[in-house]
Short mmCIF file of C-alpha atoms in Angstrom, two decimals:
data_model
loop_
_atom_site.label_atom_id
_atom_site.label_comp_id
_atom_site.label_asym_id
_atom_site.label_seq_id
_atom_site.Cartn_x
_atom_site.Cartn_y
_atom_site.Cartn_z
CA UNK F 1 25.69 -6.81 -11.62
CA UNK F 2 25.51 -4.47 -8.64
CA UNK F 3 26.56 -0.89 -8.86
CA UNK F 4 28.88 0.54 -6.20
CA UNK F 5 27.11 2.19 -3.26
CA UNK F 6 27.39 5.64 -4.75
CA UNK F 7 24.88 8.39 -4.39
CA UNK F 8 21.62 7.03 -5.77
CA UNK F 9 18.93 9.52 -5.23
CA UNK F 10 18.60 13.28 -5.55
CA UNK F 11 15.40 15.27 -5.58
CA UNK F 12 14.08 16.33 -8.98
CA UNK F 13 15.42 19.88 -8.86
CA UNK F 14 19.01 18.67 -8.44
CA UNK F 15 18.72 16.65 -11.63
CA UNK F 16 18.52 19.92 -13.55
CA UNK F 17 21.29 21.49 -11.50
CA UNK F 18 24.03 18.88 -11.90
CA UNK F 19 26.80 21.26 -10.90
CA UNK F 20 25.55 21.14 -7.32
CA UNK F 21 26.28 17.42 -7.02
CA UNK F 22 29.90 17.94 -8.08
CA UNK F 23 30.41 21.00 -5.92
CA UNK F 24 28.89 19.27 -2.88
CA UNK F 25 32.18 17.48 -2.23
CA UNK F 26 33.73 20.86 -1.43
CA UNK F 27 31.38 21.45 1.48
CA UNK F 28 32.79 20.67 4.90
CA UNK F 29 29.68 18.79 5.91
CA UNK F 30 29.00 17.09 2.56
CA UNK F 31 27.94 13.47 2.28
CA UNK F 32 30.39 10.89 0.94
CA UNK F 33 30.37 10.65 -2.84
CA UNK F 34 31.92 8.25 -5.28
CA UNK F 35 33.66 11.21 -6.94
CA UNK F 36 35.91 11.45 -3.86
CA UNK F 37 37.92 8.49 -5.18
CA UNK F 38 39.40 10.73 -7.86
CA UNK F 39 41.42 13.90 -7.81
CA UNK F 40 40.32 16.53 -10.29
CA UNK F 41 41.59 19.77 -8.73
CA UNK F 42 41.45 21.76 -11.95
CA UNK F 43 37.84 20.81 -12.74
CA UNK F 44 36.69 21.53 -9.19
CA UNK F 45 38.37 24.92 -9.29
CA UNK F 46 36.63 25.83 -12.55
CA UNK F 47 33.28 24.78 -11.14
CA UNK F 48 33.81 26.63 -7.88
CA UNK F 49 34.56 29.82 -9.81
CA UNK F 50 31.05 29.77 -11.26
CA UNK F 51 29.34 29.99 -7.85
CA UNK F 52 28.64 33.08 -5.81
CA UNK F 53 29.91 33.24 -2.25
CA UNK F 54 27.79 31.25 0.16
CA UNK F 55 26.05 33.79 2.42
CA UNK F 56 25.83 31.15 5.16
CA UNK F 57 29.37 29.82 4.91
CA UNK F 58 30.20 30.89 8.48
CA UNK F 59 26.86 29.88 10.00
CA UNK F 60 26.10 26.69 11.91
CA UNK F 61 24.03 24.85 9.29
CA UNK F 62 22.54 22.39 11.74
CA UNK F 63 21.40 25.30 13.88
CA UNK F 64 19.74 26.80 10.80
CA UNK F 65 17.84 23.54 10.31
CA UNK F 66 16.78 23.59 13.95
CA UNK F 67 15.32 27.09 13.61
CA UNK F 68 13.67 26.47 10.26
CA UNK F 69 15.95 28.76 8.25
CA UNK F 70 16.96 25.86 6.02
CA UNK F 71 14.41 23.50 4.47
CA UNK F 72 14.62 19.97 3.15
CA UNK F 73 15.35 19.96 -0.58
CA UNK F 74 16.10 16.29 -1.25
CA UNK F 75 17.30 12.93 0.03
CA UNK F 76 19.81 10.38 -1.19
CA UNK F 77 20.61 6.83 -0.17
CA UNK F 78 22.66 3.76 -1.13
CA UNK F 79 21.92 0.04 -1.66
CA UNK F 80 22.79 -0.55 2.00
CA UNK F 81 20.47 2.11 3.45
CA UNK F 82 17.44 -0.04 4.22
CA UNK F 83 19.04 -3.35 5.12
CA UNK F 84 18.59 -4.94 8.52
CA UNK F 85 21.90 -4.55 10.34
CA UNK F 86 23.09 -4.05 13.89
CA UNK F 87 24.15 -0.50 13.05
CA UNK F 88 20.77 0.35 11.54
CA UNK F 89 18.90 -1.25 14.44
CA UNK F 90 15.25 -0.32 13.76
CA UNK F 91 16.02 2.67 11.55
CA UNK F 92 17.23 3.39 8.04
CA UNK F 93 20.97 3.65 7.70
CA UNK F 94 23.33 6.44 8.58
CA UNK F 95 24.07 6.69 4.85
CA UNK F 96 20.68 8.27 4.16
CA UNK F 97 21.37 11.97 3.72
CA UNK F 98 19.10 14.97 3.69
CA UNK F 99 19.94 17.93 1.46
CA UNK F 100 19.05 21.34 2.88
CA UNK F 101 19.02 24.88 1.52
CA UNK F 102 17.30 28.24 1.97
CA UNK F 103 13.98 28.60 0.14
CA UNK F 104 10.58 30.12 0.82
CA UNK F 105 8.18 27.19 1.12
CA UNK F 106 5.22 29.60 1.26
CA UNK F 107 5.98 31.24 -2.08
CA UNK F 108 3.04 29.40 -3.61
CA UNK F 109 0.64 31.38 -1.40
CA UNK F 110 0.93 34.64 -3.35
CA UNK F 111 1.39 33.15 -6.83
CA UNK F 112 0.32 29.48 -6.82
CA UNK F 113 0.10 29.26 -10.61
CA UNK F 114 3.75 30.24 -11.10
CA UNK F 115 5.01 28.22 -8.12
CA UNK F 116 2.72 25.22 -8.27
CA UNK F 117 5.40 22.67 -7.32
CA UNK F 118 8.39 22.59 -5.01
CA UNK F 119 10.66 22.37 -8.06
CA UNK F 120 9.50 25.80 -9.17
CA UNK F 121 10.13 27.23 -5.70
CA UNK F 122 13.59 25.65 -5.44
CA UNK F 123 14.46 26.85 -8.93
CA UNK F 124 13.72 30.42 -7.90
CA UNK F 125 16.10 30.21 -4.93
CA UNK F 126 19.63 31.39 -5.68
CA UNK F 127 20.86 29.63 -2.58
CA UNK F 128 19.38 26.25 -3.54
CA UNK F 129 20.74 26.61 -7.07
CA UNK F 130 24.31 27.00 -5.84
CA UNK F 131 24.61 25.82 -2.23
CA UNK F 132 23.21 22.80 -0.43
CA UNK F 133 24.25 21.16 2.83
CA UNK F 134 24.19 17.41 3.41
CA UNK F 135 23.61 15.75 6.78
CA UNK F 136 22.82 12.18 7.83
CA UNK F 137 19.06 12.37 8.19
CA UNK F 138 19.00 10.29 11.36
CA UNK F 139 21.28 12.86 12.99
CA UNK F 140 19.01 15.69 11.84
CA UNK F 141 15.88 14.04 13.26
CA UNK F 142 17.59 13.32 16.58
CA UNK F 143 18.90 16.88 16.78
CA UNK F 144 15.60 18.61 16.08
CA UNK F 145 13.87 16.19 18.45
CA UNK F 146 16.12 17.40 21.26
CA UNK F 147 15.67 21.02 20.20
CA UNK F 148 11.88 20.83 20.01
CA UNK F 149 11.59 19.16 23.41
CA UNK F 150 14.10 21.34 25.29
CA UNK F 151 12.53 23.67 27.83
CA UNK F 152 14.22 26.76 26.38
CA UNK F 153 13.29 26.11 22.73
CA UNK F 154 10.27 23.79 22.69
CA UNK F 155 7.85 26.59 21.78
CA UNK F 156 9.85 27.96 18.85
CA UNK F 157 8.88 25.28 16.30
CA UNK F 158 5.82 23.09 15.72
CA UNK F 159 4.95 20.05 13.64
CA UNK F 160 1.81 20.52 11.55
CA UNK F 161 -0.54 17.54 11.40
CA UNK F 162 -1.15 16.10 7.95
CA UNK F 163 -4.55 17.51 7.07
CA UNK F 164 -4.87 16.00 3.62
CA UNK F 165 -3.20 14.28 0.67
CA UNK F 166 -3.95 14.92 -3.01
CA UNK F 167 -3.26 11.99 -5.33
CA UNK F 168 -3.90 12.18 -9.04
CA UNK F 169 -3.60 10.54 -12.42
CA UNK F 170 -1.62 13.41 -13.91
CA UNK F 171 -2.91 16.36 -15.99
CA UNK F 172 -6.23 15.98 -14.20
CA UNK F 173 -6.72 19.21 -12.27
CA UNK F 174 -5.05 18.29 -8.97
CA UNK F 175 -3.04 21.51 -9.19
CA UNK F 176 -6.24 23.56 -9.14
CA UNK F 177 -7.15 22.04 -5.80
CA UNK F 178 -3.69 22.38 -4.22
CA UNK F 179 -3.38 25.96 -5.49
CA UNK F 180 -6.76 26.76 -3.95
CA UNK F 181 -5.63 25.27 -0.65
CA UNK F 182 -2.50 27.44 -0.73
CA UNK F 183 -4.65 30.56 -0.49
CA UNK F 184 -5.79 29.69 3.04
CA UNK F 185 -3.64 31.13 5.87
CA UNK F 186 -4.08 27.94 7.91
CA UNK F 187 -2.70 25.65 5.19
CA UNK F 188 0.91 24.85 4.37
CA UNK F 189 0.77 23.24 0.92
CA UNK F 190 3.74 21.25 -0.40
CA UNK F 191 3.33 20.04 -3.97
CA UNK F 192 5.27 17.18 -5.57
CA UNK F 193 8.31 17.32 -3.32
CA UNK F 194 11.04 15.15 -4.80
CA UNK F 195 12.26 13.93 -1.42
CA UNK F 196 8.88 12.40 -0.63
CA UNK F 197 8.66 10.66 -4.00
CA UNK F 198 12.21 9.35 -3.58
CA UNK F 199 11.42 8.02 -0.11
CA UNK F 200 8.20 6.31 -1.21
CA UNK F 201 9.86 4.57 -4.15
CA UNK F 202 13.18 3.74 -2.47
CA UNK F 203 12.81 -0.05 -2.36
CA UNK F 204 11.50 -0.22 -5.92
CA UNK F 205 14.42 1.90 -7.17
CA UNK F 206 17.00 -0.23 -5.38
CA UNK F 207 15.49 -3.43 -6.74
CA UNK F 208 15.07 -2.20 -10.32
CA UNK F 209 18.36 -0.37 -10.73
CA UNK F 210 20.70 -2.31 -8.50
CA UNK F 211 19.10 -5.72 -8.08
CA UNK F 212 18.91 -5.15 -4.32
CA UNK F 213 16.25 -7.41 -2.89
CA UNK F 214 16.89 -6.65 0.78
CA UNK F 215 15.02 -3.46 1.57
CA UNK F 216 13.11 -3.39 4.83
CA UNK F 217 9.69 -1.80 4.31
CA UNK F 218 9.61 -0.52 7.88
CA UNK F 219 12.81 1.43 7.36
CA UNK F 220 11.53 2.88 4.09
CA UNK F 221 8.30 3.98 5.77
CA UNK F 222 10.28 5.56 8.59
CA UNK F 223 12.09 7.67 5.99
CA UNK F 224 8.73 8.67 4.49
CA UNK F 225 7.48 9.69 7.93
CA UNK F 226 10.61 11.72 8.67
CA UNK F 227 10.44 13.53 5.32
CA UNK F 228 6.81 14.51 5.96
CA UNK F 229 7.68 15.63 9.50
CA UNK F 230 10.37 17.95 8.14
CA UNK F 231 8.02 19.35 5.50
CA UNK F 232 5.45 20.13 8.19
CA UNK F 233 7.85 21.61 10.74
CA UNK F 234 7.43 25.39 10.90
CA UNK F 235 8.33 28.26 13.25
CA UNK F 236 5.57 29.21 15.66
CA UNK F 237 6.15 32.94 15.10
CA UNK F 238 5.14 34.99 12.07
CA UNK F 239 3.16 33.09 9.44
CA UNK F 240 3.40 29.98 11.58
CA UNK F 241 0.95 31.45 14.07
CA UNK F 242 -1.88 30.86 11.60
CA UNK F 243 -0.71 27.55 10.15
CA UNK F 244 -2.77 24.59 11.33
CA UNK F 245 -2.36 21.79 8.79
CA UNK F 246 0.03 20.41 6.20
CA UNK F 247 -1.38 19.42 2.82
CA UNK F 248 0.56 17.32 0.34
CA UNK F 249 -0.03 17.13 -3.37
CA UNK F 250 1.99 14.15 -4.47
CA UNK F 251 3.43 13.38 -7.90
CA UNK F 252 1.08 11.22 -9.94
CA UNK F 253 3.19 8.04 -9.67
CA UNK F 254 2.99 8.31 -5.86
CA UNK F 255 -0.63 7.16 -6.07
CA UNK F 256 0.77 3.63 -6.34
CA UNK F 257 1.93 4.07 -2.73
CA UNK F 258 -1.41 5.37 -1.45
CA UNK F 259 -1.89 2.34 0.86
CA UNK F 260 1.51 3.03 2.47
CA UNK F 261 0.62 6.63 3.25
CA UNK F 262 -2.82 5.63 4.51
CA UNK F 263 -1.17 3.15 6.90
CA UNK F 264 1.02 5.94 8.29
CA UNK F 265 -1.73 8.59 8.43
CA UNK F 266 -5.05 6.77 8.76
CA UNK F 267 -6.96 9.85 9.96
CA UNK F 268 -5.78 12.17 7.18
CA UNK F 269 -8.20 13.05 4.41
CA UNK F 270 -7.25 12.11 0.86
CA UNK F 271 -8.57 12.63 -2.62
CA UNK F 272 -7.73 11.12 -6.00
CA UNK F 273 -8.25 13.24 -9.12
CA UNK F 274 -8.70 11.50 -12.45
CA UNK F 275 -10.08 12.17 -15.93
CA UNK F 276 -11.29 10.45 -19.09
CA UNK F 277 -8.84 7.60 -19.70
CA UNK F 278 -8.06 8.45 -23.33
CA UNK F 279 -7.42 12.09 -22.43
CA UNK F 280 -5.25 11.09 -19.47
CA UNK F 281 -3.08 8.86 -21.65
CA UNK F 282 -2.89 11.37 -24.50
CA UNK F 283 -1.76 14.13 -22.11
CA UNK F 284 0.72 11.85 -20.35
CA UNK F 285 2.40 10.80 -23.60
CA UNK F 286 2.55 14.06 -25.53
CA UNK F 287 6.32 13.79 -25.43
CA UNK F 288 8.04 10.67 -26.67
CA UNK F 289 10.24 10.53 -23.58
CA UNK F 290 7.33 10.98 -21.21
CA UNK F 291 7.94 10.36 -17.50
CA UNK F 292 5.57 7.39 -17.37
CA UNK F 293 7.52 5.55 -20.08
CA UNK F 294 10.39 5.30 -17.59
CA UNK F 295 8.25 2.82 -15.71
CA UNK F 296 9.39 0.18 -18.19
CA UNK F 297 12.80 0.00 -16.49
CA UNK F 298 11.77 1.26 -13.06
CA UNK F 299 8.28 -0.11 -12.35
CA UNK F 300 6.57 0.40 -9.04
CA UNK F 301 5.76 -2.68 -7.00
CA UNK F 302 2.12 -2.21 -8.06
CA UNK F 303 3.07 -2.23 -11.75
CA UNK F 304 5.32 -5.25 -11.24
CA UNK F 305 2.48 -7.13 -9.54
CA UNK F 306 0.02 -6.29 -12.32
CA UNK F 307 2.34 -7.27 -15.16
CA UNK F 308 3.04 -10.57 -13.41
CA UNK F 309 -0.65 -11.16 -12.79
CA UNK F 310 -1.43 -10.77 -16.48
CA UNK F 311 1.90 -12.24 -17.64
CA UNK F 312 2.88 -9.07 -19.48
CA UNK F 313 6.40 -8.41 -20.72
CA UNK F 314 6.97 -4.65 -20.39
CA UNK F 315 9.81 -4.82 -22.91
CA UNK F 316 7.36 -6.04 -25.53
CA UNK F 317 4.99 -3.09 -25.04
CA UNK F 318 5.02 0.25 -26.83
CA UNK F 319 5.63 3.36 -24.72
CA UNK F 320 1.88 4.12 -24.98
CA UNK F 321 1.01 0.69 -23.64
CA UNK F 322 3.51 0.95 -20.77
CA UNK F 323 2.02 4.30 -19.78
CA UNK F 324 -1.54 2.97 -20.02
CA UNK F 325 -0.68 0.03 -17.79
CA UNK F 326 1.06 2.36 -15.33
CA UNK F 327 -1.93 4.74 -15.19
CA UNK F 328 -4.23 1.80 -14.58
CA UNK F 329 -2.29 0.90 -11.42
CA UNK F 330 -2.87 4.42 -10.04
CA UNK F 331 -6.61 4.12 -10.63
CA UNK F 332 -6.58 0.62 -9.14
CA UNK F 333 -4.88 1.82 -5.94
CA UNK F 334 -7.38 4.64 -5.41
CA UNK F 335 -10.45 2.53 -6.14
CA UNK F 336 -9.27 -0.32 -3.93
CA UNK F 337 -8.46 1.96 -0.98
CA UNK F 338 -11.74 3.85 -1.35
CA UNK F 339 -13.73 0.64 -1.55
CA UNK F 340 -12.01 -1.29 1.23
CA UNK F 341 -11.54 1.50 3.78
CA UNK F 342 -14.56 3.66 3.02
CA UNK F 343 -12.28 6.70 3.05
CA UNK F 344 -11.19 9.23 0.47
CA UNK F 345 -12.89 11.21 -2.26
CA UNK F 346 -12.69 10.37 -5.96
CA UNK F 347 -12.79 13.55 -8.04
CA UNK F 348 -13.49 13.53 -11.78
CA UNK F 349 -11.79 16.34 -13.70
CA UNK F 350 -14.49 16.26 -16.35
CA UNK F 351 -17.54 16.03 -14.09
CA UNK F 352 -16.42 17.68 -10.83
CA UNK F 353 -13.95 20.35 -11.95
CA UNK F 354 -14.67 21.42 -15.51
CA UNK F 355 -18.45 21.16 -15.07
CA UNK F 356 -19.41 23.69 -12.38
CA UNK F 357 -15.93 23.36 -10.89
CA UNK F 358 -15.96 26.44 -8.68
CA UNK F 359 -19.09 25.33 -6.87
CA UNK F 360 -17.75 21.81 -6.37
CA UNK F 361 -14.41 23.07 -5.05
CA UNK F 362 -16.10 25.46 -2.60
CA UNK F 363 -19.04 23.35 -1.54
CA UNK F 364 -17.59 19.83 -1.55
CA UNK F 365 -13.85 19.40 -1.99
CA UNK F 366 -12.37 22.12 0.24
CA UNK F 367 -14.87 21.49 3.08
CA UNK F 368 -14.01 17.78 2.93
CA UNK F 369 -10.35 18.73 3.38
CA UNK F 370 -11.16 20.72 6.53
CA UNK F 371 -11.55 24.29 5.23
CA UNK F 372 -15.30 24.67 5.77
CA UNK F 373 -15.12 27.16 8.64
CA UNK F 374 -12.61 29.38 6.87
CA UNK F 375 -14.70 29.43 3.71
CA UNK F 376 -17.78 30.53 5.62
CA UNK F 377 -15.86 33.12 7.62
CA UNK F 378 -14.46 34.53 4.35
CA UNK F 379 -11.78 36.54 6.11
CA UNK F 380 -9.60 38.73 3.87
CA UNK F 381 -11.76 37.88 0.86
CA UNK F 382 -10.61 34.28 0.69
CA UNK F 383 -13.54 33.29 -1.54
CA UNK F 384 -12.64 35.82 -4.23
CA UNK F 385 -9.01 34.79 -4.02
CA UNK F 386 -9.87 31.13 -4.58
CA UNK F 387 -12.25 32.00 -7.43
CA UNK F 388 -9.42 33.85 -9.12
CA UNK F 389 -7.06 30.90 -8.68
CA UNK F 390 -9.63 28.57 -10.22
CA UNK F 391 -9.59 30.57 -13.46
CA UNK F 392 -5.84 30.14 -13.94
CA UNK F 393 -3.70 27.34 -15.22
CA UNK F 394 -2.30 25.42 -12.30
CA UNK F 395 1.21 24.87 -13.62
CA UNK F 396 2.72 27.95 -15.20
CA UNK F 397 6.19 26.65 -14.22
CA UNK F 398 7.50 29.71 -12.41
CA UNK F 399 7.19 31.94 -15.45
CA UNK F 400 4.58 34.39 -14.15
CA UNK F 401 1.78 35.80 -16.27
CA UNK F 402 -0.75 33.05 -15.55
CA UNK F 403 -3.03 31.88 -18.34
CA UNK F 404 -6.77 31.27 -18.43
CA UNK F 405 -7.89 27.71 -17.78
CA UNK F 406 -11.56 27.49 -18.56
CA UNK F 407 -11.41 28.54 -22.22
CA UNK F 408 -11.65 24.91 -23.32
CA UNK F 409 -9.11 22.28 -24.24
CA UNK F 410 -8.92 20.21 -27.38
CA UNK F 411 -7.14 16.89 -26.86
CA UNK F 412 -6.31 14.83 -29.90
CA UNK F 413 -6.69 11.11 -29.29
CA UNK F 414 -4.85 8.94 -31.79
CA UNK F 415 -5.90 5.45 -32.74
CA UNK F 416 -2.89 4.11 -30.86
CA UNK F 417 -3.89 5.94 -27.69
CA UNK F 418 -7.44 4.65 -28.00
CA UNK F 419 -6.24 1.09 -28.50
CA UNK F 420 -3.84 1.20 -25.53
CA UNK F 421 -6.56 2.68 -23.35
CA UNK F 422 -9.06 -0.03 -24.22
CA UNK F 423 -6.50 -2.77 -23.71
CA UNK F 424 -4.99 -1.70 -20.40
CA UNK F 425 -7.26 0.89 -18.73
CA UNK F 426 -10.85 -0.13 -19.44
CA UNK F 427 -11.18 -2.57 -16.53
CA UNK F 428 -9.74 -0.05 -14.07
CA UNK F 429 -11.94 2.79 -15.30
CA UNK F 430 -15.04 0.59 -15.20
CA UNK F 431 -14.33 0.02 -11.51
CA UNK F 432 -13.77 3.77 -11.01
CA UNK F 433 -17.06 4.62 -12.71
CA UNK F 434 -18.97 2.73 -10.04
CA UNK F 435 -17.92 5.43 -7.56
CA UNK F 436 -18.37 8.50 -9.79
CA UNK F 437 -20.79 10.11 -7.38
CA UNK F 438 -18.06 10.25 -4.71
CA UNK F 439 -17.51 14.01 -5.15
#
């Protein structure tokens, strides 16, 4: 049974701020929503009373996007968004909306441990918590294209090239690397942006949740490319004068889409960070409702292919086994891409980060990602700054007061975790171990 083409996809921060989705219908430029079919004036009034006045209510919001005052916070789409139609032509549909608000994307530069992901940055923005503006994303891309090419404004904004991508298994030290990158004046680091994850997984979501088989891969990849372009679009003045490259740390499940991103950005560097399989699974499943257990109902195309290859019924597996199988697909994607293309760097948390991690980050990983000259120049004490970052936990969740990292970590591995690891991850990790000297 197909669901109605209601709003399907919001970035992760909006999931914790559900009032925004209801209040969005009050905005003059809001996207269509299924809630518009009903009339709840009293409820909308009560909700509206809980918000502060929008400081940009009288401003031209599209103009604020043009000038970089508003940043992309999320995307949403419908079952029709990626179908091949006359209206869509060669693009995704006009029903793909971008959500924009005012936030400081560079907040992770001064305190990367407290603002290690975009969610933490968005959560600290009063404007994003209460006010977002929705626009058809095709219209936004066409508008900024005209703005950036116009003689009078073409030097006001620039698109940063994608310097590197950080993929990871989860709880494996990828945040240490992205936080270290954030210390460099030339690097704009965007970590685990929900809009990018939503774009990458769009066709899988539509198939799993709505039974929609028609989802053109080219249109999905165009959305991915547009999201990354918006994340790397910065003013040329101020901080933008020093910015040279965009670096993306993706959510761990995005590693399943590594081949897609490599096809779009073949010259960009990439790394995959992993750890001991039992420890990875134990960390990923500490909570019963762990994110990876959701893969049972919403598997990636890589997980679907693997379960079909081995004739596995996900419904018959425990949540530990589902997570182990999911993690194996992330390792598989990285090993396959590394082996077949000869690109990328495979980084072991245990051997390359915990053991002599500072030296490996300075001497191998950061230079591979293009920061060699800045490390050697050591302007503004960048080496000491990075050394300090490497002693702190990488995900203090916006709370401040960062904690020490290198004091040791005891991970309890249950018999169930060990069994699931041996059953579903051993083959993948054996293949990974052949390339352990990569970093």
